[in-house]
Amino acid sequence: MHVGRLGDSALDFHCCSGMIRRGSGAMASAEADKRGKRGRRRRVVAVILLALIAALALAWSRYWYYLPGILAALRDPVEANHPVEWQQGPAEAPEGPRPPNIVFILVDDLGFNDLSYHGGGVVPTPNIDAIAREGVIFSRGYAGNATCAPSRAAVMTGRYATRFGFEFTPAPKAFERLVGHYRQGSRMPIYHEEREDALPPLAEQRVPEGEIMLPELLGPRGYHTVFLGKWHLGDTPGTRPEDRGFDEALGFMPGASRYARSDDPAIVESYQDFDPIDKFLWANLPFAIQHNGGRRFEPSGYLTDYLAEQAVAAIEANRNRPFFLYLAFNAVHTPLQALRADYDALPEIEDHRLRVYAAMIRAPDRDVGAVMDALERHGLADDTLVIFTSDNGGANYLGLPDINKPYRGWKATFFEGGVHVPFFARWPGHIPAGATYPYPVGHVDIYATAAAAAGVEVPRDRVIDGVDLLPFLGGLETARPHQTLYWRSGPYKALLDGDWKLQISANPPKAWLFDLKADPTESTDLAESNPAVVESLKASLDAIDGQQSEPSWPSLFEAPVAIDHPLSYPDDPSDVVIYWAN
């Protein structure tokens, strides 16, 4: 019995031990299962994280240039539209004479062949043509530069923008990187990464505060000064339009804007997949405007029409006092957005891109008509100097081949297509109607001409490159306002001397010489057959070049521009190419 009980106890112990071992094994197995599940979860999480990181890296590699717009939207959100109240002038016009009103209308990137006054144009432009018909056509009118901002700086100061370091178009670093690394056909831009640290923020790329702008001249003469549209000359305190002599300003500070919201059913758009500039603009531009430096808000309608509506309201408010109105449309600069009503009015144009572009031209023509009607309605048409021009020629990155015909070249080049622009002035009783002025004039002349019309002297403490054109329009057709006109963008330069035009390029090293009297479309390069003329003009070019300032900020890239076809066309080794520095 005792032995049996001992055996039973031993058996019980053995069984218990087995159960304990089996329990421990089960527990170990369960723990191992847990560890395995945790490991699998960690591996899944790791895979997901790696996939997310890869996706983010891929998205960043493809869409990093969206960042400026995202940051701007967070820093300065766009508010809903609200009405603009313009300062009201006297209820009645004062007795006695007063200086003339001055209306300066500037369009953006309009090609020489985009208007119908000379028999061309993709659509009729009767209202703009009327300014030409009722005033003077400057048949050899030249932009201040081949890109927008330096040209605008020349208008506002009467000086070559290179005199005060405003040589390149202000742009954010992300834009420069995108364009500077974007292959254009078989050609790559030249990118200067070593200069990146010297590029200031976009807002600080501005006309120096020591320059005296046109509204700063006119204000003390009693002018109420109004700015509308695209500024592109600075966005820091002291450099914005309301700090540069404008009593009121309604516009946007960077170089472009959307014309409407993309989800607006009243809008038709065109995208240029071959163009890095187009990619950057669609990624970053808001549909927004500012009034006197306040918060950004949405316009109440299609931007081109909205600016004109506000111009008409400003004319109404100031009808009884002299005013200077600078109406700077961003039309027809990309991105291409047109009103569907304008698009639908052009069913004969089959190409979608050209049809959107043509529809966009209808808007500033319609709006110039609205401004002129407002002057007429208030009895101001005969007492207003109206000047109309484009900041430079049409751009190659539109992909449209005929916009600058009959001239060669594009925006960003000093060939005629880049700097020979539509240019008209109207002032009944002071400028003969239906006249054509045959000698070269420039955007730099607008400053001195407007000042003379207003009875104001231009500054005498600095070189003013422009001249008052009014004395040349009263029968002195044999006199030339300028012997020379000059342009520079980095290592690419040009000089017009009489009828000779010399262009000098560093990339590729090349000199072009044209006799514009015999060859206004620059079809025959005379440089090799006229080395003495080249050397003489180069000496003159170097002398003027030596008077200019160093750029206030560096150019980060030099991008190839084929002279004889737009960016959308395939390139060819025989292409004539210049490299545009910005």
Steps between C-alpha positions, in 0.01 A plus 500: 500500500768733603705411200192545286425835646859599432464380147178693465670806632787453261251451220312811607824690513596372157162592363511841661849550372383406155207734526729776619736428215213491255360821649835666483538388142155633415582826669830518315324418177239769564772748585685402187179549302459845654859584421449376147185705457675807641789438262265461209317819601829684529602370159167607351530842662856529377395406149216753514734768632755420234227511236379833636853637506555375146169650389581830668848497348352430159237772547767744617724415205211571261304774677747681725439822306148522646653603833513881446128513433419279797709714735349822362147364552582411862673832567248723324169323429285638220179652634163519327433793272408832652421833333773755430428858599695755295588837651258758365623819340314833496130489423549776243791578272693809612505809280790563267742281310645186645774264381388207285410164642744222415386144439773243441375158391755217501424148381716200579685291239282621211654397169547753222261296285229475766326825400306573183599867445766405242288238325613208717366356818334171583184689606379855427608757762292806406529686830877481524522576128298817563777641721742446213257645244422809711859565604851403397640157423864465602584255224840436659398493863736306727453341839725594788615140513409161358341385826226656704640638824809684365278645229249626759784646705618694193149642452466610862846662521585613146831315534648176380428264788862383484604846624371407846558125508149388408635277225309175543135414545420446871421134564507260797781249533262208433412651162865547411580141595211357299573696183875466546486119505230444237621354172370692200512258210859380476634804686548546873512839669818608675430503874719687751445317827795684653298825484195373690603641838532848350140505370279705736136409566260596222356797695847654530572490128392859439568837347725690744316752713726782376348484152233765435196341342255680273215536755749653742555775241132551428364504855646840596348644179155420638441165335305228674690183409341157465659164426313188388633156408846346486781675690807267503736773623527414870296373792674641807411814697616792292489316166131423453287727277331676792851586626625620160267792442169332430216635714302181442603157380296193411708217363735211560869526572653192326541457126180310423157408631216268417214664317232293672446188708563181305171351619302790352273358226522835318874444437690307231869415552802379306804328651846491342659175620823580316557822696654510850375856554143385439544216750623740767221752443217247518655355816539827688286785375195604700199686369553799724553873519593759766371849569752747643713223646215331689411134518462307177148442376331352195392730217129495427547378143742416221813694594553693176142626502512563875804726468327700228180530705707641785683734261166634383396551864827682572444731201150573630638583847770730362320663208527847656872502573808406297591133535766256389361152444744212445296202381734199480309201366658159551329390177616322292770343718462134590327311656251491214151552641222655295135573551290227341288769333809635322613148413158408360504813283795357301380167357703556183827446693554123514817487711394503868807681630480772236127536560548552876777750429288688245211506746733656757589778252132587467488596869761781510365636173148509645637658816703767323168592337339526843776733626479721192121511527532613864731784396254601230199476729657738752620746238866410556597334170652814345685593819668166560831368372448128439801274440464133409778243465619150594780431746680273250430269208308174498651200677641187334362286782143551378574264214334735246719571196349819355446738790800724420482494121660639290784518752741233614551409862300499821471642844840462677688570173620829357393401151216720379237250610612548860527879521313653203153550647165667426530859624239779456419839651184712475448860614268702276632844416852410607572179307390484135232240429581216266873570504780246475834589655781317318800530733592285800346595833503305825316430821755723670336794318163460673637654821627824348203531263243464780697741719510760222126465436441559870737798512752328726878494464678166507775452762830667416716312750518180292511378143153483345520281190158594367400822328179700463348377174243778463726742307581222251136444416417848372658487155863434594499160330860540386630510856582185696435493875781244543817412322530188715287265706654234723404172665680255729415178680812347649749407228246564223493862374374709211544850357287682245707778343316683224377218280777260598423242765769293671435207731775337705454159660739314728315167474571421225773758429343686211442845352205581273484817291188617318414804291143560614429759232562248224417189703247577777427130556868416569520231236860568388787507747766743377755450778754302298485732201524820708765441770583872525137587576489224760812632672373859497160405642661270754711791625184711537324212673789455740499871582130499592541167675770650717254761631262237639495356851574148606185287539339533844455122511645219291359308209472132594444361152549561131226330298519425127254680273480400135441812294296357213251264660304478827587272788243238400677429169783245473842658497769453239880528515479784246274713721608855581500501882568756769526427873277724710644584843270536799 
